[in-house]
Coordinates of C-alpha atoms in Angstrom, one line a residue:
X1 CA 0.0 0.0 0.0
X2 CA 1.3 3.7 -0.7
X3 CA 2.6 4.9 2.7
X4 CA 3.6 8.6 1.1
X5 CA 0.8 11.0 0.1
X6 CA 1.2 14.3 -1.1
X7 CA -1.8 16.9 -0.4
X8 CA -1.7 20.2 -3.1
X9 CA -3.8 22.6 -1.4
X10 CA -4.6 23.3 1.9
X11 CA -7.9 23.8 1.9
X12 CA -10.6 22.9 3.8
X13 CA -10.8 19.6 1.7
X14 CA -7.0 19.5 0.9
X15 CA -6.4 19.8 4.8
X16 CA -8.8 17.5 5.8
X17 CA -7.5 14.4 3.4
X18 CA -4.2 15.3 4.9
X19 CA -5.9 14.7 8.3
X20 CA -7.1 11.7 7.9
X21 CA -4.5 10.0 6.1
X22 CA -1.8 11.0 8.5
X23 CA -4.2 9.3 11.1
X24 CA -4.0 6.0 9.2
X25 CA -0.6 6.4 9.7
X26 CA 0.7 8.0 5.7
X27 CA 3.4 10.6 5.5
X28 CA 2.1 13.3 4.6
X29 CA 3.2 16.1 2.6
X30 CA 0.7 19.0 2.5
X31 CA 1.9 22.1 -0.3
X32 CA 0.2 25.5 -0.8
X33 CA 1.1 28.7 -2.6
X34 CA 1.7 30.6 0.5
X35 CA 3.0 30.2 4.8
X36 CA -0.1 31.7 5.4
X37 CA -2.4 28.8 3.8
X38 CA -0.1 26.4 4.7
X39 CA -0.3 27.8 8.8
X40 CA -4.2 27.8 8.5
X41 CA -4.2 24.4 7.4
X42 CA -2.2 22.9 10.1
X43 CA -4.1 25.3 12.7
X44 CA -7.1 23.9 11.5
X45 CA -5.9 20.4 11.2
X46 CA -4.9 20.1 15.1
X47 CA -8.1 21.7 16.5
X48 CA -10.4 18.6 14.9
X49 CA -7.5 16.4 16.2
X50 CA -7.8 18.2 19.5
X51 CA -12.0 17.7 19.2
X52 CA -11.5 13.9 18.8
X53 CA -9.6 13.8 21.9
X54 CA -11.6 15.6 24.1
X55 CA -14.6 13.4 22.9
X56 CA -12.5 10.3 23.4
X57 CA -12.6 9.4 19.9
X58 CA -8.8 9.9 19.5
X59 CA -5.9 9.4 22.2
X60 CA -3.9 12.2 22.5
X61 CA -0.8 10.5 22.0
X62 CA -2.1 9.2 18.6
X63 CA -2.9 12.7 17.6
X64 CA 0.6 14.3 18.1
X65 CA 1.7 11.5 16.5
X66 CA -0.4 11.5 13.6
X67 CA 0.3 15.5 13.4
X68 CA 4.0 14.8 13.6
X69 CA 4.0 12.9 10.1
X70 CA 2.4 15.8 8.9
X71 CA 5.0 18.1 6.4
X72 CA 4.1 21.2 4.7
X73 CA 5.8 23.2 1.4
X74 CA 5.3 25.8 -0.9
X75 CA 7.0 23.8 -3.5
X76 CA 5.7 21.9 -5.7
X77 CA 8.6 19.6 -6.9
X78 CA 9.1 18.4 -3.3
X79 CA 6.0 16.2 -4.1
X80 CA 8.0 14.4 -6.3
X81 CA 8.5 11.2 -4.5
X82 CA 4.9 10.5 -3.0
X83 CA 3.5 7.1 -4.4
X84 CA -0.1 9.2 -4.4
X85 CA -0.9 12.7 -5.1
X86 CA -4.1 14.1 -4.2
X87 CA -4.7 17.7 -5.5
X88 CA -8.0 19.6 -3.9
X89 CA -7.3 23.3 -5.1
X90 CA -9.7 26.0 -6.6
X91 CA -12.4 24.6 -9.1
X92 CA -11.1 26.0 -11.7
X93 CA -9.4 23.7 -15.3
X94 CA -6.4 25.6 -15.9
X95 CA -5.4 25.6 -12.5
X96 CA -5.8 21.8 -12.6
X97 CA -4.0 21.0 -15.8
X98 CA -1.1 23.4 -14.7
X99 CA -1.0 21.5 -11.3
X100 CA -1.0 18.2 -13.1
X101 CA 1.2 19.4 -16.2
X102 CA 3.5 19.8 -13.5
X103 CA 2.7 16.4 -11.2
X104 CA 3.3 14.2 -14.5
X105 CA 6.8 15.8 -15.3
X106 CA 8.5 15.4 -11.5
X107 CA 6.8 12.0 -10.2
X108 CA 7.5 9.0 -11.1
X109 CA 5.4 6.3 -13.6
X110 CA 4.2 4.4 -10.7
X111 CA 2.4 7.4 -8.7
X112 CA -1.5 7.7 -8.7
X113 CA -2.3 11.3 -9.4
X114 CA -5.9 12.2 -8.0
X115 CA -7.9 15.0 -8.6
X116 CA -10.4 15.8 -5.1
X117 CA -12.6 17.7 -8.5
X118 CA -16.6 17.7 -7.8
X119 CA -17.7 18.7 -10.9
X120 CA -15.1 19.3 -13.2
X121 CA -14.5 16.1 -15.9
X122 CA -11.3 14.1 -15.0
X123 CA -10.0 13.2 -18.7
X124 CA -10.1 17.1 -19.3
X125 CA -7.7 17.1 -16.1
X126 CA -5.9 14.1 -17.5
X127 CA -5.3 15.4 -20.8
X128 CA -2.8 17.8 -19.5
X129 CA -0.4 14.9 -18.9
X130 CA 1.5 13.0 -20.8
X131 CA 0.2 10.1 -19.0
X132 CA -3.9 10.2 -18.4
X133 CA -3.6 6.4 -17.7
X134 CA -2.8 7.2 -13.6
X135 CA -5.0 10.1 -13.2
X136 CA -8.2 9.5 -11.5
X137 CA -10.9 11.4 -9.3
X138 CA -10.7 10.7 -5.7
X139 CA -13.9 13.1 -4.7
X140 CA -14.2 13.2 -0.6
X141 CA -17.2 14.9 1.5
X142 CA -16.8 18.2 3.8
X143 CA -15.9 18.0 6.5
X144 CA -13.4 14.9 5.4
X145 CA -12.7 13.1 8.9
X146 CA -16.4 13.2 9.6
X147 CA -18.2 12.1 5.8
X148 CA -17.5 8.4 5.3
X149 CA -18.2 8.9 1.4
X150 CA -15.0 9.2 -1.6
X151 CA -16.7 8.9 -5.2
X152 CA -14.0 7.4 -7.4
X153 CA -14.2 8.6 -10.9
X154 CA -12.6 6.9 -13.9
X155 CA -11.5 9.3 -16.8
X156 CA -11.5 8.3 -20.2
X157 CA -7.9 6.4 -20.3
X158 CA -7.9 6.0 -16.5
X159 CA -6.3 2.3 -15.8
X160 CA -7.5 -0.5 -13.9
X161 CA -4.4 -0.6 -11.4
X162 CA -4.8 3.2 -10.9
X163 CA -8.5 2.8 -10.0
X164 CA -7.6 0.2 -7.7
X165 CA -5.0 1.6 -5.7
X166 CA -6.7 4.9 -5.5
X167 CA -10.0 2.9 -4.0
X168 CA -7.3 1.1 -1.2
X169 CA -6.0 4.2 -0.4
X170 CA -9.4 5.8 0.4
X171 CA -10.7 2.7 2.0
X172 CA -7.7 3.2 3.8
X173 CA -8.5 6.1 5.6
X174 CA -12.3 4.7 6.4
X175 CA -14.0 5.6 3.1
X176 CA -16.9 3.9 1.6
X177 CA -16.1 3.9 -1.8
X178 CA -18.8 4.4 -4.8
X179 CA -17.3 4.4 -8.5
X180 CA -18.4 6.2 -11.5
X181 CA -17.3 4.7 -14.5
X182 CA -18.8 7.2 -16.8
X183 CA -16.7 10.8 -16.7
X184 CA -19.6 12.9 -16.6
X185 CA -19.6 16.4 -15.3
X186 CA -20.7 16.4 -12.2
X187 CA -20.1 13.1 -11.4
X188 CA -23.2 11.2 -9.5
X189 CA -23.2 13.1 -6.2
X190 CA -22.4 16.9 -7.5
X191 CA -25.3 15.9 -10.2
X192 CA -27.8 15.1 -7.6
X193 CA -27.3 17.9 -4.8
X194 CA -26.8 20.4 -7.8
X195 CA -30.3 19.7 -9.3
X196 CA -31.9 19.3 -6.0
X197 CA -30.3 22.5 -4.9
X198 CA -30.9 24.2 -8.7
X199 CA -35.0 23.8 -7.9
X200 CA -34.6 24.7 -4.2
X201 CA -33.3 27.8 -5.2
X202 CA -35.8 28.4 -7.8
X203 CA -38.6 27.5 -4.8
X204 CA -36.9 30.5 -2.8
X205 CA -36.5 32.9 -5.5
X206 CA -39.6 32.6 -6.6
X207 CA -41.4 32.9 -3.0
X208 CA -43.3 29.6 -3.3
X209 CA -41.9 29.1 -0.1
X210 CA -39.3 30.3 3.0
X211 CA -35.5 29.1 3.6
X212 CA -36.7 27.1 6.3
X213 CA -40.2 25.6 5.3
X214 CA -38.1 23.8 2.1
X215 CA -35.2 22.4 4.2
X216 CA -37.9 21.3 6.4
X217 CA -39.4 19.4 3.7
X218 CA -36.3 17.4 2.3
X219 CA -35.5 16.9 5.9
X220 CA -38.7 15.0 7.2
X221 CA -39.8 14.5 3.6
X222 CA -37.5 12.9 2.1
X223 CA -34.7 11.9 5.8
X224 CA -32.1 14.6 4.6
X225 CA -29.6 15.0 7.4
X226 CA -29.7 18.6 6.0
X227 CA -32.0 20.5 3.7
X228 CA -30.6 22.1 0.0
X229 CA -30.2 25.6 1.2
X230 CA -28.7 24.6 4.5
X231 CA -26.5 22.4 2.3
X232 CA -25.7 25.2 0.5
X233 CA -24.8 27.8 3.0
X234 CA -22.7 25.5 4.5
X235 CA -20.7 24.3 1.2
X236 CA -20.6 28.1 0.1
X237 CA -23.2 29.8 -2.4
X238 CA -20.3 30.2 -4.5
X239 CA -18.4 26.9 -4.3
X240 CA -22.0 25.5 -5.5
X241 CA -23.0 28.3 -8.3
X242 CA -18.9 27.1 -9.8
X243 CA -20.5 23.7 -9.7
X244 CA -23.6 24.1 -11.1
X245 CA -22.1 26.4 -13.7
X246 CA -19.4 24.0 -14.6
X247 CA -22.4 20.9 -14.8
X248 CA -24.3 23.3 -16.9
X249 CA -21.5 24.7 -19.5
X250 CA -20.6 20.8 -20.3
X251 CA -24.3 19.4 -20.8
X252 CA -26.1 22.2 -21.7
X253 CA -28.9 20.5 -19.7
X254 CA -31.2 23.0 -18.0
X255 CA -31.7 21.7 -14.9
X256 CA -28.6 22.9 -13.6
X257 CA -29.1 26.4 -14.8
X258 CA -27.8 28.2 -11.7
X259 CA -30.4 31.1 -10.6
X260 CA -30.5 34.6 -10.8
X261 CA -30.2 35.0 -7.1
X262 CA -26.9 32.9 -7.2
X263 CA -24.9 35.2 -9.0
X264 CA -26.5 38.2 -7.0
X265 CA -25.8 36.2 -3.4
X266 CA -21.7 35.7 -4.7
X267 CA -21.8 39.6 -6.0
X268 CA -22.7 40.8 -2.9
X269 CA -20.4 38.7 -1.0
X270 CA -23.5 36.5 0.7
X271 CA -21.4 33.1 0.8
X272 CA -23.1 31.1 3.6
X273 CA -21.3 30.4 6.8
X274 CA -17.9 31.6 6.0
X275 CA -19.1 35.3 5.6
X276 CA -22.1 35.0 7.8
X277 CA -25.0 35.5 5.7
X278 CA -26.5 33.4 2.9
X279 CA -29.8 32.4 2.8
X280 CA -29.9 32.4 6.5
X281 CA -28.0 34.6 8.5
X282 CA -24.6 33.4 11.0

């Protein structure tokens, strides 16, 4: 089993894989652009650790340990010797192809290079190597150490082996795994919250009914743990208006039109939880 993982971006996903895996005992490198990221990662990082121990879920011995095989870098090449490389940056394709332009030129033929994408097609990813065969999607759940989902998506020219050892890996860190073998935008998962959360909206916008009354509804309706706006705020308006935008500019399938109120909600800064107002106030 790869033992070395290498995390680009230290995100709230990219920090959170890192997490996880160094709990199950991988090395982990974790790279961002800047200290800064790289500082709030780690910070971030050691407070869930710190939760887990104070609910007894985690000894405190195993957490400094598991923080201890935690490394951080701005630079990208000192990656190069991970057998796995999971990148969870911005949602945005160049971005990605540059990132993996650069992972398929310094690593070696035998490392699995994963993509934490929800939305955006992994053979476009792939085609910015010169090796799509061991590029795959590795797509985990916020927040990471607590969502026991990873959808594993097989590009175009994705291989078997490199399906297989990315599904150990995040079975490895106490994933469920489900695999889409279709590169769709979108995905399965992104699919379904996007055109659940697409109509939601819609229902909001249009004042058919409150915030509340149709969160309510998917939650005792349907046994949501949470309802589509909720979901939303929590995700960020804008992380999910990328995704529906992205699902919509590749299948030109109305459904995942994004709304009006969207784009008005990201233009006036209304995020969700990280900024303290979405469609319910924080």
């Amino acid at each position: 089993m790869a033992k070395k993982l290498a995390v680009v971006g230290a995100g709230l996903m990219g920090s959170g894989i890192a997490q996880v895996a160094a709990q199950a005992g991988y090395e982990v490198v974790l790279r961002d652009v800047t200290d800064e990221a790289l500082a709030r990662g780690t910070d971030g990082i050691k407070a869930s650790y710190d939760r887990f121990v104070a609910k007894g879920a985690l000894e405190a011995a195993d957490a400094a340990a598991a923080l201890a095989r935690i490394s951080t870098t701005t630079d990208l090449e000192a990656v190069a010797d991970a057998d796995l490389v999971v990148e969870a940056v911005f949602e945005k394709i160049e971005v990605k192809q540059d990132i993996f332009r650069t992972l398929d030129r310094i690593t070696g033929p035998g490392t699995v290079l994963a993509s934490n994408t929800s939305a955006i097609p992994i053979t476009k990813i792939a085609a910015a190597t010169e090796h799509p065969e061991r590029v795959v999607g590795t797509h985990f759940f916020s927040p990471v150490p607590m969502m026991r989902l990873c959808e594993l998506v097989r590009g175009y020219k994705t291989s078997d082996d490199t399906l297989a050892r990315a599904r150990e890996f995040a079975e490895s860190v106490g994933k469920t795994c489900v695999v889409v073998n279709r590169d769709v935008a979108g995905f399965v998962t992104t699919r379904l919250i996007s055109a659940l959360v697409v109509e939601a909206v819609k229902l909001y916008e249009s004042g058919v009914a409150s915030a509340e009354d149709i969160d309510t509804a998917c939650k005792l309706g349907f046994g949501h743990a949470m309802g589509p706006l909720a979901t939303t705020d929590l995700t960020g308006v804008d992380i999910l208006l990328h995704a529906t935008g992205n699902i919509y500019a590749e299948s030109q399938d109305e459904k995942f039109a994004p709304p009006e109120i969207m784009r008005r909600m990201v233009d006036a800064g209304d995020l969700g939880r990280k900024s303290g107002q979405g469609f319910y106030p924080y």
